[in-house]
PDB file of C-alpha atoms and ligand atoms in Angstrom:
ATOM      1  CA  UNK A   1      -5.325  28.557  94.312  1.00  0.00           C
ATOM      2  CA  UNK A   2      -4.992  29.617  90.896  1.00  0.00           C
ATOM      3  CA  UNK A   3      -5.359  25.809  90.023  1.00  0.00           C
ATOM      4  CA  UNK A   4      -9.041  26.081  90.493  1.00  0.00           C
ATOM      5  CA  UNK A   5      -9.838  28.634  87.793  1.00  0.00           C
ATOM      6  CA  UNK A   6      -7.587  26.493  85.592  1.00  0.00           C
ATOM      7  CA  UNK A   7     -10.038  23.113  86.844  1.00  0.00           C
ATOM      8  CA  UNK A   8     -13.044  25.409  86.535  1.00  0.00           C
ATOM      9  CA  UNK A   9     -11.659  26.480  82.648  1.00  0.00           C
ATOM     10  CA  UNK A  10     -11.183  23.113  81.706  1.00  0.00           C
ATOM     11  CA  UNK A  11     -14.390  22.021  82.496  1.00  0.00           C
ATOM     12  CA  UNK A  12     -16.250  24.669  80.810  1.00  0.00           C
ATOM     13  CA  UNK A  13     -14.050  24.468  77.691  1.00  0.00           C
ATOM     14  CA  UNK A  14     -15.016  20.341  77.655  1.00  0.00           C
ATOM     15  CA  UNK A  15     -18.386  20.912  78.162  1.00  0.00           C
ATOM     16  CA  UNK A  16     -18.137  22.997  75.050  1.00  0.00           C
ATOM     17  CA  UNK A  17     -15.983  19.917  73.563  1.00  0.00           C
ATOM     18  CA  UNK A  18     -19.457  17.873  73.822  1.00  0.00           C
ATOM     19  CA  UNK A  19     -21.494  19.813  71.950  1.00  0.00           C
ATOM     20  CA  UNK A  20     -18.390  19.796  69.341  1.00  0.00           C
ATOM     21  CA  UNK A  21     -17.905  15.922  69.762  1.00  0.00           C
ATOM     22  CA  UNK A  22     -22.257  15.338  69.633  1.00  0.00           C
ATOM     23  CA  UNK A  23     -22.868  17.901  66.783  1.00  0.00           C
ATOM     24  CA  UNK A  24     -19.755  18.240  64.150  1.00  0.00           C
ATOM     25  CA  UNK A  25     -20.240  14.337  63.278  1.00  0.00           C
ATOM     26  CA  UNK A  26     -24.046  15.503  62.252  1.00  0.00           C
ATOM     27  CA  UNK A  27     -22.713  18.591  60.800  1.00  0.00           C
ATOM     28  CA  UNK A  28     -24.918  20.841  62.901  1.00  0.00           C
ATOM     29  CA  UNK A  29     -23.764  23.986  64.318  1.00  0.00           C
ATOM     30  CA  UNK A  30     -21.457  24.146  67.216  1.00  0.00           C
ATOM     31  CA  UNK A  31     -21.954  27.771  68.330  1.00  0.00           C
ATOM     32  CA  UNK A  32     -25.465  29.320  67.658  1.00  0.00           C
ATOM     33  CA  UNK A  33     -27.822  26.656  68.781  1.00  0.00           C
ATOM     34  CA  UNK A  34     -28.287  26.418  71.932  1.00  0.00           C
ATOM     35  CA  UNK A  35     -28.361  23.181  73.617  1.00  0.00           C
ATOM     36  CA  UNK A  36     -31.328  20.986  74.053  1.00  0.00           C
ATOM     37  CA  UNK A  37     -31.786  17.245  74.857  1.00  0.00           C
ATOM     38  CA  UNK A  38     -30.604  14.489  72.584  1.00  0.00           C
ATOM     39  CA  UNK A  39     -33.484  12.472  73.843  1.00  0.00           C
ATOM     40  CA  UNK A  40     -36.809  14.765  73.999  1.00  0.00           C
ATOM     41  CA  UNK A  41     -35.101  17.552  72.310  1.00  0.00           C
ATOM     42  CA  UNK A  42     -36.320  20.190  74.569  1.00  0.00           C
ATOM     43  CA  UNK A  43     -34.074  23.133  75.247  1.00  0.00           C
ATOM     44  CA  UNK A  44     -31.564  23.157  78.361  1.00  0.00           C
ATOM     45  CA  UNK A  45     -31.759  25.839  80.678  1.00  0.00           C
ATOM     46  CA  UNK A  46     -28.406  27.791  81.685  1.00  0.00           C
ATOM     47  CA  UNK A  47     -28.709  26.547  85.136  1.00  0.00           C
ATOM     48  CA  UNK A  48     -28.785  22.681  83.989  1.00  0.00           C
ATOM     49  CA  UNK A  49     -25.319  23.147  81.973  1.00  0.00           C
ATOM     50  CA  UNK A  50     -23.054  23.821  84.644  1.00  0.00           C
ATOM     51  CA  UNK A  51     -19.748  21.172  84.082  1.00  0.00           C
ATOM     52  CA  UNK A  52     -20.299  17.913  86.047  1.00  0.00           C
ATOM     53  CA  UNK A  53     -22.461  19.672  88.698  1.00  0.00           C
ATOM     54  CA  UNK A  54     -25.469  19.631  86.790  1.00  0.00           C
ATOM     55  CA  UNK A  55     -25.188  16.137  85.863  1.00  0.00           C
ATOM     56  CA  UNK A  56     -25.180  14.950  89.609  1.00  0.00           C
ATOM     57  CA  UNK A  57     -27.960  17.416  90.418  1.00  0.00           C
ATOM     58  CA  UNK A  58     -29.806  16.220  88.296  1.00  0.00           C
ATOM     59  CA  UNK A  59     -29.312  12.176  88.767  1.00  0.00           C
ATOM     60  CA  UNK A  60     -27.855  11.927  85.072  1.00  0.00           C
ATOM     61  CA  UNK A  61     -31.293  11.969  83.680  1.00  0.00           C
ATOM     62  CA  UNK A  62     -32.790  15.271  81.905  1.00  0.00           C
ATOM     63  CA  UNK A  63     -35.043  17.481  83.583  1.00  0.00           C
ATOM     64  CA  UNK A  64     -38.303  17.240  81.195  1.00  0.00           C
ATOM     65  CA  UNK A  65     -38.069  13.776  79.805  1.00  0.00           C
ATOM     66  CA  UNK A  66     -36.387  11.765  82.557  1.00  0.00           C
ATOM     67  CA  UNK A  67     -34.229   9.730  79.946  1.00  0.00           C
ATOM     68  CA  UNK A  68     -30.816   9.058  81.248  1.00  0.00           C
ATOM     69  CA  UNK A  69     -27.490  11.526  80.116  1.00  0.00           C
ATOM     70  CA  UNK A  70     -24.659   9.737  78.677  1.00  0.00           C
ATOM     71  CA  UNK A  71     -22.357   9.461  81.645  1.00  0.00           C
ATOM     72  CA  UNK A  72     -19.748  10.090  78.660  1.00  0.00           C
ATOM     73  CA  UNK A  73     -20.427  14.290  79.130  1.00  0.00           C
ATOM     74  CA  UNK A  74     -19.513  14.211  82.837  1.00  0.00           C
ATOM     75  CA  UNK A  75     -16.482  12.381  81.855  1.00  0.00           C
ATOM     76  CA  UNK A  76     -15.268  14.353  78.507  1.00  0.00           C
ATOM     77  CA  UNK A  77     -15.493  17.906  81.344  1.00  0.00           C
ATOM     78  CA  UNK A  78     -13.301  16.286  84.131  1.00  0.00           C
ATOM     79  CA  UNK A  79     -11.096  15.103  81.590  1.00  0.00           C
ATOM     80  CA  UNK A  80     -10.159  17.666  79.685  1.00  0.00           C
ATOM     81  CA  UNK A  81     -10.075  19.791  83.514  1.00  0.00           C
ATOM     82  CA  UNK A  82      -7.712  17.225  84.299  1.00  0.00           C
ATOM     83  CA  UNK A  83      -6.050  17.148  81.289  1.00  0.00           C
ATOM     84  CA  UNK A  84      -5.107  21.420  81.664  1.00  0.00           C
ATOM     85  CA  UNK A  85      -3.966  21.342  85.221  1.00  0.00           C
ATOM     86  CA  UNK A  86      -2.160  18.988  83.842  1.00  0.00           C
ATOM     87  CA  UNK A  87      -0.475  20.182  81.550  1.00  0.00           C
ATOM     88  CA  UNK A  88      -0.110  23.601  83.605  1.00  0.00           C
ATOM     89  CA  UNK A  89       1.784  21.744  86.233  1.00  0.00           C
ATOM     90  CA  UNK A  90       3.926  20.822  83.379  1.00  0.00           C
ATOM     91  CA  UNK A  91       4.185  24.618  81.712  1.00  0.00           C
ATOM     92  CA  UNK A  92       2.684  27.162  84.128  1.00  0.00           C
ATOM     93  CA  UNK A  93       0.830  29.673  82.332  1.00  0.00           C
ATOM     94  CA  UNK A  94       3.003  29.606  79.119  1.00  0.00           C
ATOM     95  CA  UNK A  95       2.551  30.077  75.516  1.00  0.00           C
ATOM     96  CA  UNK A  96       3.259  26.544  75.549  1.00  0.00           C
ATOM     97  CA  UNK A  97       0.044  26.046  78.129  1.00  0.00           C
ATOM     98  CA  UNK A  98      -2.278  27.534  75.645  1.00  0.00           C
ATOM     99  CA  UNK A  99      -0.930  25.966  72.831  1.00  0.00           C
ATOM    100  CA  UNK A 100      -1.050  22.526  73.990  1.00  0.00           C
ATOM    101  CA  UNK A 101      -4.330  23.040  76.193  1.00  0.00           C
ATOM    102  CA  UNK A 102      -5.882  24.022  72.364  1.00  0.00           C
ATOM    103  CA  UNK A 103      -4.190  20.782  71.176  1.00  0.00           C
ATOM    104  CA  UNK A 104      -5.460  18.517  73.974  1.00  0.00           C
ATOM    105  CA  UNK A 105      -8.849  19.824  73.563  1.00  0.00           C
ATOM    106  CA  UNK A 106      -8.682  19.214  69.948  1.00  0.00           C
ATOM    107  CA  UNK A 107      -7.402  15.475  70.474  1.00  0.00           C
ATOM    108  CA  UNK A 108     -10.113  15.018  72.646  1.00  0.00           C
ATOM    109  CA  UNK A 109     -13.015  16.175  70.235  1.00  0.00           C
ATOM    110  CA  UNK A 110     -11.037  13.751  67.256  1.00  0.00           C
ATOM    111  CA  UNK A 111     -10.365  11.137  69.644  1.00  0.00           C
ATOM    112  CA  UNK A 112     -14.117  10.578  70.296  1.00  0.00           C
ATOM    113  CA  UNK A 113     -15.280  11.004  66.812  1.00  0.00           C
ATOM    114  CA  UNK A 114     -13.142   8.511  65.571  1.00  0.00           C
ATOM    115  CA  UNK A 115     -14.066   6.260  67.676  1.00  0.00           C
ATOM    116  CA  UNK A 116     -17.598   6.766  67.232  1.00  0.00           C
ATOM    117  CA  UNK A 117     -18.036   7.390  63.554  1.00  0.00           C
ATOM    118  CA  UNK A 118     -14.175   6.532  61.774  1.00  0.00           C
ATOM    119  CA  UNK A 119     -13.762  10.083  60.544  1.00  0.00           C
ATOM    120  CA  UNK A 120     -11.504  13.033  61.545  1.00  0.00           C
ATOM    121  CA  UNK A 121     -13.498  15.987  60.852  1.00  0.00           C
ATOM    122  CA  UNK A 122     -11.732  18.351  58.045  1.00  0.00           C
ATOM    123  CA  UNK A 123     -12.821  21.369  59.824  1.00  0.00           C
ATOM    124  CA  UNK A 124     -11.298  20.675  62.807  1.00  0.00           C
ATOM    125  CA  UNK A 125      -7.992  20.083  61.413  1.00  0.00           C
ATOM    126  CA  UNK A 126      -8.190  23.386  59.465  1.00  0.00           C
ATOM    127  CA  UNK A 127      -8.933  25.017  63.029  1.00  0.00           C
ATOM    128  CA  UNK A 128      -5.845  23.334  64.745  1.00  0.00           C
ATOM    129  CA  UNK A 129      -3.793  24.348  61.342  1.00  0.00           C
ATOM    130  CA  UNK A 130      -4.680  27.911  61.586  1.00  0.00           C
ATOM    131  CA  UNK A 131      -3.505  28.098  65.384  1.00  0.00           C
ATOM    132  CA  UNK A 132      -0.268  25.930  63.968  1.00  0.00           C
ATOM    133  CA  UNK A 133       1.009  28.500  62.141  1.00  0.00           C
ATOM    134  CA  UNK A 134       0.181  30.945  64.583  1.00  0.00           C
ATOM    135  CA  UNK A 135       1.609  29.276  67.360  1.00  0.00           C
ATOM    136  CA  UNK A 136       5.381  29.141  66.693  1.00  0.00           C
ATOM    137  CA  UNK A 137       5.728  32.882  66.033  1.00  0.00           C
ATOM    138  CA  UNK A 138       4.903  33.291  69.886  1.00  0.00           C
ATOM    139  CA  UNK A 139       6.912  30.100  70.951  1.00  0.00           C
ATOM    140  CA  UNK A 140      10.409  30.985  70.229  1.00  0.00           C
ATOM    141  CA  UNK A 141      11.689  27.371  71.775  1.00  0.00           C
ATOM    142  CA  UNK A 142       9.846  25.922  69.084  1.00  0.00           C
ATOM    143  CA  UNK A 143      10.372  27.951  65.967  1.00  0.00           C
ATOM    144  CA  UNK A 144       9.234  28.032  61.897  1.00  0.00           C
ATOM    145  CA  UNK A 145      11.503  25.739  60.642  1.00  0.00           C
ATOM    146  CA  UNK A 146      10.817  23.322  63.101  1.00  0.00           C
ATOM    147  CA  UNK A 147       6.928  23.300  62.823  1.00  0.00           C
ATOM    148  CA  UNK A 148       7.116  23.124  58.925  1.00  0.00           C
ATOM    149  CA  UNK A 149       9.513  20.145  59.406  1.00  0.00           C
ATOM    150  CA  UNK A 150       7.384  18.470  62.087  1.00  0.00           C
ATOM    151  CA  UNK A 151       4.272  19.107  60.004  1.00  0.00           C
ATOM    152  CA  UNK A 152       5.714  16.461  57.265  1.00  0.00           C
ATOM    153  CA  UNK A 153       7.806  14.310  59.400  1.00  0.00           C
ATOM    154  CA  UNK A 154       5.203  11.671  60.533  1.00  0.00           C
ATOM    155  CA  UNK A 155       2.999  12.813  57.895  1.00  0.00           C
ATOM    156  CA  UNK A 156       5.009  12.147  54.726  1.00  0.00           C
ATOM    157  CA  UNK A 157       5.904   8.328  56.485  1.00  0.00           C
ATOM    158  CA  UNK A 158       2.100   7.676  57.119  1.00  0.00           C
ATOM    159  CA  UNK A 159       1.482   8.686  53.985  1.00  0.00           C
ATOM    160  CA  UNK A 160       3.846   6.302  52.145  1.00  0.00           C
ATOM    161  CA  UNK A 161       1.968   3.547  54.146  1.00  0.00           C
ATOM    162  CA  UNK A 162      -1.142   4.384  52.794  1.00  0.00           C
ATOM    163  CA  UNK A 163      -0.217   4.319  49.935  1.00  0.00           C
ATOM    164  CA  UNK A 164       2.013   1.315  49.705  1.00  0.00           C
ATOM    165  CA  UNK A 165      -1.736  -0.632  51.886  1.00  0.00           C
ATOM    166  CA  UNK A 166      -3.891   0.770  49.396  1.00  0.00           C
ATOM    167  CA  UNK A 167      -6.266   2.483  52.830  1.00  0.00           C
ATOM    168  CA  UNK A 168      -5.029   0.629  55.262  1.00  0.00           C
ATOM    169  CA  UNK A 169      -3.676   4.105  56.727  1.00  0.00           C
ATOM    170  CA  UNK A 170      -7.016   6.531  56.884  1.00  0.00           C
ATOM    171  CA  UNK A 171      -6.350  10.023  55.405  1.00  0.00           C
ATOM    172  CA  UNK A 172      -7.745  11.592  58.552  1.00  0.00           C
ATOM    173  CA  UNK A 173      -4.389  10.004  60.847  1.00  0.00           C
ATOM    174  CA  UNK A 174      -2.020  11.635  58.311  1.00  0.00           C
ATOM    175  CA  UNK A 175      -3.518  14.807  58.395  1.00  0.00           C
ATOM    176  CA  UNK A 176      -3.522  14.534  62.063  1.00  0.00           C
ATOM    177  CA  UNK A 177       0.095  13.678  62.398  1.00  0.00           C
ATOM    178  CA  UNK A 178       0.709  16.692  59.929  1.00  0.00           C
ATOM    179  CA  UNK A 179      -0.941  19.412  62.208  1.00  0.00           C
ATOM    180  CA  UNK A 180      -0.004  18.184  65.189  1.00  0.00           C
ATOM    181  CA  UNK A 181       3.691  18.498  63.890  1.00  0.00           C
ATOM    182  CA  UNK A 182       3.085  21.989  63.994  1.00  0.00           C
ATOM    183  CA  UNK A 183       2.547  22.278  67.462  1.00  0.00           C
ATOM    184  CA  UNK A 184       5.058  19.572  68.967  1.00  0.00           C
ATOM    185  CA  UNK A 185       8.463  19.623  66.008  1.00  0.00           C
ATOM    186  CA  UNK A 186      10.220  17.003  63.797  1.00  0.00           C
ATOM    187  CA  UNK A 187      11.332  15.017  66.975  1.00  0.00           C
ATOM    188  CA  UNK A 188       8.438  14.932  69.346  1.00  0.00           C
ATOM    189  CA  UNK A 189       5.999  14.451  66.469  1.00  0.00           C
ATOM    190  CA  UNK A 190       8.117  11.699  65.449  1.00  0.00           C
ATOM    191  CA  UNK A 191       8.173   9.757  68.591  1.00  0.00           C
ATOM    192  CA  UNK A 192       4.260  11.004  69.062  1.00  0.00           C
ATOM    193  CA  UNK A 193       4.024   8.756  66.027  1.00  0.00           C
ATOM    194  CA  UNK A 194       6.584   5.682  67.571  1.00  0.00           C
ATOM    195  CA  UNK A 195       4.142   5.934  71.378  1.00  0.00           C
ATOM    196  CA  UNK A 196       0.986   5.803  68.792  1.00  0.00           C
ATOM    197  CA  UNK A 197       2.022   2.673  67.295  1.00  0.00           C
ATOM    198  CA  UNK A 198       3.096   1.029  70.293  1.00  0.00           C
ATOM    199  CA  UNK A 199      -0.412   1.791  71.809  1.00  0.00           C
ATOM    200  CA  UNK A 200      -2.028   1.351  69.371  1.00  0.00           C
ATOM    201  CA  UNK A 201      -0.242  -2.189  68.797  1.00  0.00           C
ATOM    202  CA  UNK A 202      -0.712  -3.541  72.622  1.00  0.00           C
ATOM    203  CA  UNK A 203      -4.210  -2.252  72.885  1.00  0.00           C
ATOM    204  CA  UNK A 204      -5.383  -3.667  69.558  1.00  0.00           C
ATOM    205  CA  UNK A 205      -3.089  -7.348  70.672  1.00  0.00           C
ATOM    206  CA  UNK A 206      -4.851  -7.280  73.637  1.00  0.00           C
ATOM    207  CA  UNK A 207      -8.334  -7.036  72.154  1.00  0.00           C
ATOM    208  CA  UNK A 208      -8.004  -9.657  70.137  1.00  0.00           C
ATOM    209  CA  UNK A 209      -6.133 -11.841  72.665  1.00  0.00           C
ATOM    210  CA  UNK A 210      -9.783 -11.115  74.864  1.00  0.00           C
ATOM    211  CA  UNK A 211     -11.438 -12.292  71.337  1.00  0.00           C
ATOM    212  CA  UNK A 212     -13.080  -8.788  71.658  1.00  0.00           C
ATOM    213  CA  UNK A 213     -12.483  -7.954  68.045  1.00  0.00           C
ATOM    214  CA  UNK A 214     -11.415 -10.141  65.129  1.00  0.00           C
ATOM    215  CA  UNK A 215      -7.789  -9.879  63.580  1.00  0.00           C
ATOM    216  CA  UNK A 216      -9.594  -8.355  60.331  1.00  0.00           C
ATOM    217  CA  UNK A 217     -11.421  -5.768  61.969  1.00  0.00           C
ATOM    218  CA  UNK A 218     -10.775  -2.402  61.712  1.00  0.00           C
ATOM    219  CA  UNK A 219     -10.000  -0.024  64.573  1.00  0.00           C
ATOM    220  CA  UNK A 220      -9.293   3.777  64.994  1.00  0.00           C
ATOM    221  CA  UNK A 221      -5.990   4.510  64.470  1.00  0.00           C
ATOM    222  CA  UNK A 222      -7.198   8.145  66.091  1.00  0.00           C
ATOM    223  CA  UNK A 223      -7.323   7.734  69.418  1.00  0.00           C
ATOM    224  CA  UNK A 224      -3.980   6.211  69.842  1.00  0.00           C
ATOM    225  CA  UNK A 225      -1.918   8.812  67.798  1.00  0.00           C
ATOM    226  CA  UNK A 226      -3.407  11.473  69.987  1.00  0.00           C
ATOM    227  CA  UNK A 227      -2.538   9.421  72.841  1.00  0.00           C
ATOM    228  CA  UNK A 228       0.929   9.540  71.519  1.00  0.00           C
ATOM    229  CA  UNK A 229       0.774  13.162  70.960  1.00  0.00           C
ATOM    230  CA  UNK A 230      -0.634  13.328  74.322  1.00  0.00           C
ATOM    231  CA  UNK A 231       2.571  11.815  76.051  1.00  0.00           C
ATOM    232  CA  UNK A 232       4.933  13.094  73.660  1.00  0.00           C
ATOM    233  CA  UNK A 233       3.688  16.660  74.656  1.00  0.00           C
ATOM    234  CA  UNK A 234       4.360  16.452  78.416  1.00  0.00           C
ATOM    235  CA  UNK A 235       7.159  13.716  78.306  1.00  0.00           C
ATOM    236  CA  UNK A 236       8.697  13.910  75.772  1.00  0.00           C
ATOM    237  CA  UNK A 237      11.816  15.769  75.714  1.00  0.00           C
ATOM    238  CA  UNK A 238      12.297  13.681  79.204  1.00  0.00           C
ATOM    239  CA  UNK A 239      12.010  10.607  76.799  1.00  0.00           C
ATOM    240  CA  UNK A 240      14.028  11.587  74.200  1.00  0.00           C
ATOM    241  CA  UNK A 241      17.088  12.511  76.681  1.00  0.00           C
ATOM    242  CA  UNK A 242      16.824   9.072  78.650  1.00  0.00           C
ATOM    243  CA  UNK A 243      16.943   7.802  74.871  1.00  0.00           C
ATOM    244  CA  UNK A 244      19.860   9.078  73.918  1.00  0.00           C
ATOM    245  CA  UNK A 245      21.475   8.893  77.407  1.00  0.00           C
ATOM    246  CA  UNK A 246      21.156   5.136  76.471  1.00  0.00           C
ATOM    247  CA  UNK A 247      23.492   5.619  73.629  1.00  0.00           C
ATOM    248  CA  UNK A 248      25.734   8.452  74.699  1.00  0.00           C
TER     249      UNK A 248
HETATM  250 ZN1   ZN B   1     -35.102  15.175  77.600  1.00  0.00          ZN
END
């Protein structure tokens, strides 16, 4: 039963993730405005911003001016609901639950900016940096010396590839990888980095195979490292062990 407060949590958290994901980009305040229509720009009333529920109540079109709501805000709540039962099936109410619930939420916010305007937000990576270093002094499986380690190891590679492509690497992804080493250690963050790549690489084959994007084009590299963060935070350890059970 105590799933349900953890759904019910995660979809109040991502509805707070929208107004992060709709605002930060515009660089408007996230926490004292309170939330009003993107179309008509009349204010939303309490009862209207329920998670998902208000959405279907209301036919996905706002209350005053009728225009329709981006099914994308119905979407971003389940997910990220979905996303910390998840990852509390994984961890049960851990520090590790918290810590990668924050970082999940986090990925999802960068994830859709990215996409959307090819920037990862400075402040947000100062936010997940200050819970970094907070984070490991609770989490004694993790450790210091393993989050200050993780938060070069894919870093200091992605780095040398920017450099070496003159931008071909964005600054954002590095100081992505960096933080999120915090969180996950040398070796997750490290194959984080490998599952990135690979998704990155198939998704960005296959859209060109579809002739949906030209070989030239640029795409987020964003959205696929978190992915690889993603798995690498549930899965990984079981990765890593079948990996070296390969060799061993
Ligand atoms: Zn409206």
């Amino acid at each position: 039963m105590f799933e349900i407060f953890i759904l019910i949590f995660g979809l109040v958290i991502g509805s707070f993730l929208n107004v992060c994901i709709y605002r930060i980009p515009l660089k408007q305040t996230i926490v004292t405005d309170p939330s009003h229509c993107v179309a008509c720009g009349k204010r939303i009333k309490w009862y209207d911003l329920i998670p998902v529920i208000s959405y279907i109540i209301l036919g996905g079109k706002c209350r005053v001016c009728k225009q329709k709501i981006s099914m994308k805000y119905p979407l971003v709540e389940l997910f990220n609901g979905a996303v910390y039962l998840w990852i509390y099936s994984f961890y049960g109410l851990s520090v590790q639950f918290y810590a990668f619930g924050f970082l999940a939420s986090c990925l999802i916010v960068i994830s859709f900016i990215d996409f959307e305007h090819q920037i990862i937000p400075n402040g947000i990576i100062i936010f997940m940096m200050i819970f970094g270093i907070i984070f490991p002094y609770f989490n004694k499986s993790l450790g210091y010396s393993d989050a200050v380690i993780g938060f070069f190891a894919a870093s200091i590679p992605l780095l040398i590839i920017a450099i070496l492509s003159r931008g071909g690497m964005g600054g954002g992804d590095i100081k992505l990888m960096a933080v999120a080493g915090l969180f996950l250690g040398w070796k997750l963050i490290l194959l984080a980095l490998i599952l990135g790549c690979i998704v990155g690489s198939v998704i960005g084959l296959a859209l060109i195979l579809l002739k949906k994007i030209q070989r030239r084009d640029k795409i987020p590299f964003g959205p696929f490292l978190a992915t690889g963060i993603f798995i690498a935070m549930l899965y990984g350890n079981q990765i890593l062990q079948w990996y070296i059970g390969m060799y061993f």
